[in-house]
Amino acid sequence: MNSPLDPQTGPQFSAQPQALHQRAQDNLHFIRTSMERATSFTGVSGKSYCVAGVTVLIATAVAQQQSGPAAWLTVWMIELALAASIILWMTMRKAQAQGGSLWSSNGRKLLAAFTPAMVVGGVLTVSCALQEAYDWLPGIWLSLYGAAIMTAGAYSVAIIPVMGAVLLLCGSVVLLLNIDAALLFGLIMGSVHILFGLLIWRSHGG
Amino acid sequence: MAAKPKPVKSAPQTETPALSALTSTSGERGDFDRLIHERSRLAIVSALAVNKSLSFNDLKSVLAISDGNLSSHARKLEDAGYILCEKRFENRVPNTCYSLTPAGKKALKHYISHMESLIAAVKHS
């Protein structure tokens, strides 16, 4: 994460001597920047990632037992709704417990950054389902979910973009090597959520 | 062809009474709070102003400074009574949490109004 104290990435201040009122304006700008950086960045619930990871692993086992690809897809759509609800609910609770809100300035930015890649993922899922190209879905889901997490992570703790990068890398490998990743997808998604959930939980609370 | 440089008017050396009152009292900076004027400490106080409490790691992430720097600046703010430091254990792991005290909130509010007054004084002069 960029530091507000870093002269390269923080608010820019002129090296030239400044008038008092300009320095006062810089100071107020610095306070505002520091406050914006600190709001709701810890709202992401590590515990919710762990719980969601466990549900992903359960869904992996259930999806593997399905006879057709349409049923396999249905299992994952239900799992998506379940995991998203768990993460959203627990994150809202954590933000409230911290005296903040998910709908704060940074919370809204985080959601806005997360949404576009997820919308593209939804469109591609429908397109693949219509063309019965189910084999592409695990790679697409991993890549686009990873991209969504990476961009949203810019407004959250530093470890979140790392999680996104790991998922994006896995998705890229699956897509480029054309691996049959129906099982691998669930294992990667579940284990990455549990691992990073524990790291967030440990460093920034549940 | 190079343009002939225009003579530059020098700024007036005298301060307005309003500016003077804000910046100088008995040769010092009046009620200007030097403790939170320092950038790291100002960032700590600002970050805590919008959070009920933040852990040591959270503050370190926001400010992106070293453990030593954060500890040293936080200690100075704690000594001044601006922030409260609570050391507790979560799942047997030590966790240091900081929160802003009423005195710290007042100091930040005062600092902000001081800056705003300074800007206003220059605008009106």
CSV table of C-alpha atoms in Angstrom, one decimal:
chain,number,residue,atom,x,y,z
A,1,MET,CA,0.0,0.0,0.0
A,2,ASN,CA,1.2,3.5,-0.8
A,3,SER,CA,2.1,5.5,2.2
A,4,PRO,CA,0.7,9.0,2.9
A,5,LEU,CA,4.1,9.7,4.3
A,6,ASP,CA,6.0,8.7,1.1
A,7,PRO,CA,7.0,11.8,-0.9
A,8,GLN,CA,6.7,9.8,-4.1
A,9,THR,CA,3.2,8.3,-3.6
A,10,GLY,CA,1.7,10.5,-0.9
A,11,PRO,CA,0.2,13.9,-1.3
A,12,GLN,CA,2.6,16.1,-3.3
A,13,PHE,CA,4.3,19.0,-1.6
A,14,SER,CA,6.4,21.5,-3.4
A,15,ALA,CA,10.1,21.7,-2.6
A,16,GLN,CA,9.9,25.5,-3.0
A,17,PRO,CA,9.4,27.6,0.0
A,18,GLN,CA,5.6,27.9,0.5
A,19,ALA,CA,3.4,30.6,2.0
A,20,LEU,CA,1.9,29.8,5.4
A,21,HIS,CA,-1.6,29.4,4.0
A,22,GLN,CA,-0.4,27.0,1.3
A,23,ARG,CA,1.3,24.9,3.9
A,24,ALA,CA,-1.9,25.0,5.9
A,25,GLN,CA,-3.9,23.8,2.9
A,26,ASP,CA,-1.3,21.0,2.4
A,27,ASN,CA,-1.7,19.9,6.0
A,28,LEU,CA,-5.5,19.8,5.7
A,29,HIS,CA,-5.1,17.8,2.5
A,30,PHE,CA,-2.8,15.4,4.3
A,31,ILE,CA,-5.2,14.9,7.2
A,32,ARG,CA,-8.0,14.2,4.7
A,33,THR,CA,-5.8,11.7,2.7
A,34,SER,CA,-4.8,9.9,5.9
A,35,MET,CA,-8.4,9.6,7.1
A,36,GLU,CA,-9.5,8.3,3.7
A,37,ARG,CA,-6.8,5.7,3.7
A,38,ALA,CA,-7.7,4.5,7.2
A,39,THR,CA,-11.5,4.2,6.7
A,40,SER,CA,-13.0,0.7,6.4
A,41,PHE,CA,-9.7,-0.7,5.1
A,42,THR,CA,-9.8,-3.3,7.9
A,43,GLY,CA,-13.5,-4.0,7.3
A,44,VAL,CA,-12.7,-7.1,5.3
A,45,SER,CA,-13.5,-10.1,7.5
A,46,GLY,CA,-10.8,-12.7,7.6
A,47,LYS,CA,-13.1,-15.1,9.4
A,48,SER,CA,-15.7,-14.8,6.5
A,49,TYR,CA,-13.0,-15.8,4.0
A,50,CYS,CA,-12.2,-18.9,6.1
A,51,VAL,CA,-15.9,-19.9,6.3
A,52,ALA,CA,-16.4,-19.2,2.6
A,53,GLY,CA,-13.4,-21.4,1.8
A,54,VAL,CA,-14.8,-24.3,3.7
A,55,THR,CA,-18.1,-24.0,1.9
A,56,VAL,CA,-16.2,-23.9,-1.4
A,57,LEU,CA,-14.5,-27.2,-0.5
A,58,ILE,CA,-17.8,-28.8,0.4
A,59,ALA,CA,-19.3,-27.5,-2.9
A,60,THR,CA,-16.3,-29.0,-4.7
A,61,ALA,CA,-17.2,-32.4,-3.4
A,62,VAL,CA,-20.9,-31.9,-4.2
A,63,ALA,CA,-20.1,-30.6,-7.8
A,64,GLN,CA,-17.9,-33.6,-8.5
A,65,GLN,CA,-20.8,-36.0,-7.9
A,66,GLN,CA,-23.0,-34.3,-10.4
A,67,SER,CA,-23.8,-36.3,-13.6
A,68,GLY,CA,-24.0,-33.4,-16.1
A,69,PRO,CA,-22.2,-30.0,-16.6
A,70,ALA,CA,-25.5,-28.1,-16.2
A,71,ALA,CA,-25.9,-29.6,-12.7
A,72,TRP,CA,-22.2,-28.9,-12.0
A,73,LEU,CA,-22.8,-25.3,-12.9
A,74,THR,CA,-25.9,-25.0,-10.8
A,75,VAL,CA,-23.9,-26.2,-7.7
A,76,TRP,CA,-21.3,-23.5,-8.3
A,77,MET,CA,-23.9,-20.8,-8.8
A,78,ILE,CA,-25.6,-21.7,-5.5
A,79,GLU,CA,-22.1,-21.7,-3.9
A,80,LEU,CA,-21.4,-18.3,-5.3
A,81,ALA,CA,-24.6,-16.9,-3.8
A,82,LEU,CA,-23.8,-18.6,-0.4
A,83,ALA,CA,-20.2,-17.5,-0.2
A,84,ALA,CA,-21.0,-14.0,-1.3
A,85,SER,CA,-23.7,-13.7,1.3
A,86,ILE,CA,-21.4,-15.0,4.1
A,87,ILE,CA,-18.5,-12.6,3.2
A,88,LEU,CA,-20.9,-9.6,2.8
A,89,TRP,CA,-22.7,-10.2,6.0
A,90,MET,CA,-19.6,-10.9,8.1
A,91,THR,CA,-17.8,-7.9,6.6
A,92,MET,CA,-20.7,-5.6,7.4
A,93,ARG,CA,-20.8,-6.9,11.0
A,94,LYS,CA,-17.0,-6.3,11.4
A,95,ALA,CA,-17.2,-2.8,9.9
A,96,GLN,CA,-20.1,-2.0,12.3
A,97,ALA,CA,-18.2,-3.4,15.3
A,98,GLN,CA,-15.3,-1.0,14.3
A,99,GLY,CA,-17.7,1.9,14.3
A,100,GLY,CA,-17.6,2.2,10.5
A,101,SER,CA,-19.7,1.0,7.7
A,102,LEU,CA,-19.3,-1.0,4.5
A,103,TRP,CA,-21.0,2.0,2.7
A,104,SER,CA,-18.3,4.4,3.7
A,105,SER,CA,-16.2,6.2,1.1
A,106,ASN,CA,-13.6,3.4,0.9
A,107,GLY,CA,-16.2,0.6,1.2
A,108,ARG,CA,-18.1,2.0,-1.8
A,109,LYS,CA,-14.8,2.4,-3.8
A,110,LEU,CA,-13.9,-1.2,-3.0
A,111,LEU,CA,-17.3,-2.5,-4.2
A,112,ALA,CA,-17.1,-0.3,-7.3
A,113,ALA,CA,-13.6,-1.7,-8.1
A,114,PHE,CA,-14.8,-5.3,-7.5
A,115,THR,CA,-17.9,-5.2,-9.6
A,116,PRO,CA,-16.7,-4.8,-13.3
A,117,ALA,CA,-14.6,-7.9,-13.5
A,118,MET,CA,-17.4,-9.9,-11.8
A,119,VAL,CA,-20.0,-8.6,-14.3
A,120,VAL,CA,-17.7,-9.7,-17.2
A,121,GLY,CA,-17.4,-13.1,-15.4
A,122,GLY,CA,-21.2,-13.4,-15.3
A,123,VAL,CA,-21.5,-12.5,-19.0
A,124,LEU,CA,-18.9,-15.0,-20.0
A,125,THR,CA,-20.5,-17.7,-17.8
A,126,VAL,CA,-23.8,-17.3,-19.5
A,127,SER,CA,-22.1,-17.2,-22.9
A,128,CYS,CA,-20.1,-20.4,-22.2
A,129,ALA,CA,-23.2,-22.1,-20.8
A,130,LEU,CA,-25.2,-21.3,-23.9
A,131,GLN,CA,-22.4,-22.7,-26.1
A,132,GLU,CA,-21.9,-25.6,-23.8
A,133,ALA,CA,-18.2,-24.6,-23.4
A,134,TYR,CA,-18.2,-25.6,-19.7
A,135,ASP,CA,-14.5,-26.5,-19.7
A,136,TRP,CA,-13.5,-22.8,-20.0
A,137,LEU,CA,-15.4,-21.8,-16.9
A,138,PRO,CA,-12.9,-22.7,-14.1
A,139,GLY,CA,-10.1,-20.7,-15.8
A,140,ILE,CA,-12.3,-17.8,-16.5
A,141,TRP,CA,-13.7,-17.7,-12.9
A,142,LEU,CA,-10.3,-17.9,-11.3
A,143,SER,CA,-8.8,-15.2,-13.6
A,144,LEU,CA,-11.7,-12.7,-13.3
A,145,TYR,CA,-12.3,-13.2,-9.6
A,146,GLY,CA,-8.6,-12.8,-9.1
A,147,ALA,CA,-8.7,-9.6,-11.1
A,148,ALA,CA,-11.7,-8.3,-9.2
A,149,ILE,CA,-10.0,-9.0,-5.8
A,150,MET,CA,-6.8,-7.3,-7.0
A,151,THR,CA,-8.5,-4.1,-8.1
A,152,ALA,CA,-10.7,-4.0,-5.0
A,153,GLY,CA,-7.7,-4.7,-2.8
A,154,ALA,CA,-6.3,-1.2,-3.7
A,155,TYR,CA,-8.8,0.1,-1.1
A,156,SER,CA,-8.1,-2.6,1.5
A,157,VAL,CA,-5.3,-4.2,3.4
A,158,ALA,CA,-2.1,-5.0,1.4
A,159,ILE,CA,-2.6,-8.7,1.5
A,160,ILE,CA,-5.8,-8.6,-0.5
A,161,PRO,CA,-4.2,-7.8,-3.8
A,162,VAL,CA,-1.7,-10.6,-3.2
A,163,MET,CA,-4.6,-13.0,-2.9
A,164,GLY,CA,-6.1,-11.7,-6.1
A,165,ALA,CA,-2.7,-12.1,-7.9
A,166,VAL,CA,-2.5,-15.7,-6.8
A,167,LEU,CA,-6.0,-16.5,-8.1
A,168,LEU,CA,-5.3,-14.6,-11.4
A,169,LEU,CA,-2.0,-16.5,-11.8
A,170,CYS,CA,-3.8,-19.9,-11.2
A,171,GLY,CA,-6.6,-18.9,-13.6
A,172,SER,CA,-4.1,-17.9,-16.3
A,173,VAL,CA,-2.2,-21.2,-16.0
A,174,VAL,CA,-5.5,-23.1,-16.3
A,175,LEU,CA,-6.6,-21.1,-19.4
A,176,LEU,CA,-3.2,-21.1,-21.2
A,177,LEU,CA,-2.5,-24.8,-20.6
A,178,ASN,CA,-6.1,-25.8,-21.2
A,179,ILE,CA,-6.2,-27.9,-18.1
A,180,ASP,CA,-9.4,-29.8,-17.2
A,181,ALA,CA,-9.8,-27.9,-13.9
A,182,ALA,CA,-13.3,-28.9,-12.7
A,183,LEU,CA,-11.8,-30.3,-9.5
A,184,LEU,CA,-8.7,-28.1,-9.3
A,185,PHE,CA,-10.8,-25.0,-9.4
A,186,GLY,CA,-12.6,-25.8,-6.2
A,187,LEU,CA,-9.5,-26.9,-4.4
A,188,ILE,CA,-7.6,-23.7,-5.4
A,189,MET,CA,-10.5,-21.4,-4.6
A,190,GLY,CA,-11.2,-23.1,-1.2
A,191,SER,CA,-7.6,-23.3,0.0
A,192,VAL,CA,-6.7,-19.8,-1.1
A,193,HIS,CA,-9.7,-18.4,0.8
A,194,ILE,CA,-8.9,-20.3,3.9
A,195,LEU,CA,-5.2,-19.4,3.8
A,196,PHE,CA,-5.6,-15.7,3.1
A,197,GLY,CA,-8.6,-15.6,5.5
A,198,LEU,CA,-6.3,-16.9,8.3
A,199,LEU,CA,-3.7,-14.3,7.4
A,200,ILE,CA,-6.2,-11.5,7.4
A,201,TRP,CA,-7.7,-12.8,10.7
A,202,ARG,CA,-4.3,-12.9,12.3
A,203,SER,CA,-3.2,-9.5,11.2
A,204,HIS,CA,-6.3,-7.4,11.0
A,205,GLY,CA,-8.9,-9.3,13.1
A,206,GLY,CA,-11.8,-11.6,12.2
B,1,MET,CA,14.0,36.4,-29.1
B,2,ALA,CA,14.0,36.2,-25.3
B,3,ALA,CA,11.5,38.3,-23.5
B,4,LYS,CA,12.8,40.9,-21.2
B,5,PRO,CA,12.2,39.7,-17.7
B,6,LYS,CA,9.7,41.7,-15.8
B,7,PRO,CA,10.7,43.1,-12.4
B,8,VAL,CA,9.3,40.9,-9.6
B,9,LYS,CA,7.5,42.6,-6.8
B,10,SER,CA,8.7,41.3,-3.4
B,11,ALA,CA,6.1,40.2,-0.9
B,12,PRO,CA,5.3,42.6,1.9
B,13,GLN,CA,7.4,41.7,4.9
B,14,THR,CA,4.7,42.8,7.5
B,15,GLU,CA,2.1,40.3,8.7
B,16,THR,CA,-1.5,41.2,9.1
B,17,PRO,CA,-2.7,41.3,12.7
B,18,ALA,CA,-4.9,38.2,12.2
B,19,LEU,CA,-1.9,36.2,10.8
B,20,SER,CA,0.4,37.5,13.4
B,21,ALA,CA,-2.0,36.4,16.2
B,22,LEU,CA,-2.1,32.9,14.7
B,23,THR,CA,1.5,32.4,14.1
B,24,SER,CA,3.2,34.3,16.9
B,25,THR,CA,2.8,34.6,20.6
B,26,SER,CA,5.8,35.8,22.6
B,27,GLY,CA,8.1,34.8,19.8
B,28,GLU,CA,6.7,31.3,19.7
B,29,ARG,CA,4.0,29.7,17.5
B,30,GLY,CA,1.2,30.6,19.9
B,31,ASP,CA,-1.1,27.6,20.6
B,32,PHE,CA,0.2,25.8,17.6
B,33,ASP,CA,0.5,22.1,18.5
B,34,ARG,CA,3.9,21.0,17.4
B,35,LEU,CA,3.3,17.4,18.7
B,36,ILE,CA,0.7,16.5,16.1
B,37,HIS,CA,2.2,18.8,13.4
B,38,GLU,CA,4.8,16.2,12.7
B,39,ARG,CA,3.7,14.2,9.6
B,40,SER,CA,3.8,10.6,11.1
B,41,ARG,CA,2.0,11.7,14.3
B,42,LEU,CA,-0.6,13.7,12.3
B,43,ALA,CA,-1.2,10.6,10.2
B,44,ILE,CA,-1.6,8.4,13.3
B,45,VAL,CA,-4.1,10.8,14.9
B,46,SER,CA,-6.0,11.3,11.6
B,47,ALA,CA,-6.3,7.5,11.1
B,48,LEU,CA,-7.5,7.0,14.6
B,49,ALA,CA,-10.0,9.8,14.3
B,50,VAL,CA,-12.0,7.8,11.8
B,51,ASN,CA,-11.7,4.4,13.5
B,52,LYS,CA,-12.8,3.3,17.0
B,53,SER,CA,-9.5,1.6,17.4
B,54,LEU,CA,-6.7,0.3,15.2
B,55,SER,CA,-4.2,-2.5,15.9
B,56,PHE,CA,-0.5,-1.9,15.5
B,57,ASN,CA,-0.4,-3.8,12.3
B,58,ASP,CA,-3.4,-1.9,10.9
B,59,LEU,CA,-1.7,1.4,11.6
B,60,LYS,CA,1.6,0.1,10.1
B,61,SER,CA,-0.3,-0.9,6.9
B,62,VAL,CA,-2.0,2.6,6.6
B,63,LEU,CA,1.2,4.6,7.2
B,64,ALA,CA,3.6,2.1,5.7
B,65,ILE,CA,6.3,2.9,8.2
B,66,SER,CA,8.6,0.7,10.2
B,67,ASP,CA,7.8,-0.9,13.6
B,68,GLY,CA,10.3,1.3,15.3
B,69,ASN,CA,9.1,4.6,13.9
B,70,LEU,CA,5.5,3.7,14.7
B,71,SER,CA,6.3,2.7,18.2
B,72,SER,CA,8.3,5.9,18.8
B,73,HIS,CA,5.7,8.3,17.5
B,74,ALA,CA,2.8,6.4,19.2
B,75,ARG,CA,4.7,6.6,22.5
B,76,LYS,CA,5.0,10.4,22.2
B,77,LEU,CA,1.3,10.7,21.5
B,78,GLU,CA,0.5,8.3,24.4
B,79,ASP,CA,2.7,10.3,26.7
B,80,ALA,CA,0.8,13.4,25.7
B,81,GLY,CA,-2.5,11.7,26.5
B,82,TYR,CA,-3.6,11.9,22.9
B,83,ILE,CA,-3.9,8.2,22.2
B,84,LEU,CA,-4.6,5.2,24.4
B,85,CYS,CA,-2.6,2.0,24.0
B,86,GLU,CA,-4.1,-1.3,25.0
B,87,LYS,CA,-2.1,-4.5,25.0
B,88,ARG,CA,-4.2,-7.6,24.9
B,89,PHE,CA,-4.0,-11.2,23.7
B,90,GLU,CA,-6.1,-12.6,20.9
B,91,ASN,CA,-5.8,-16.4,20.6
B,92,ARG,CA,-2.6,-16.2,22.7
B,93,VAL,CA,-1.1,-13.7,20.2
B,94,PRO,CA,-0.2,-10.3,21.6
B,95,ASN,CA,-2.2,-7.5,20.0
B,96,THR,CA,-1.6,-3.8,20.6
B,97,CYS,CA,-4.6,-1.6,19.9
B,98,TYR,CA,-4.6,2.2,19.7
B,99,SER,CA,-7.5,4.6,20.1
B,100,LEU,CA,-7.9,8.3,20.2
B,101,THR,CA,-8.6,9.9,23.6
B,102,PRO,CA,-11.0,12.9,24.0
B,103,ALA,CA,-7.8,15.0,24.5
B,104,GLY,CA,-6.5,13.7,21.2
B,105,LYS,CA,-9.8,14.4,19.4
B,106,LYS,CA,-9.7,17.9,20.8
B,107,ALA,CA,-6.1,18.5,19.7
B,108,LEU,CA,-6.9,17.3,16.2
B,109,LYS,CA,-10.0,19.5,16.0
B,110,HIS,CA,-8.0,22.4,17.3
B,111,TYR,CA,-5.2,21.8,14.8
B,112,ILE,CA,-7.7,21.7,11.9
B,113,SER,CA,-9.4,24.9,13.0
B,114,HIS,CA,-6.0,26.5,13.4
B,115,MET,CA,-5.1,25.6,9.8
B,116,GLU,CA,-8.5,26.8,8.6
B,117,SER,CA,-8.1,30.1,10.4
B,118,LEU,CA,-4.7,30.5,8.9
B,119,ILE,CA,-6.1,30.1,5.4
B,120,ALA,CA,-9.0,32.4,6.2
B,121,ALA,CA,-6.7,35.0,7.6
B,122,VAL,CA,-4.6,35.1,4.5
B,123,LYS,CA,-7.7,35.3,2.2
B,124,HIS,CA,-9.2,38.2,4.2
B,125,SER,CA,-5.9,40.1,4.4
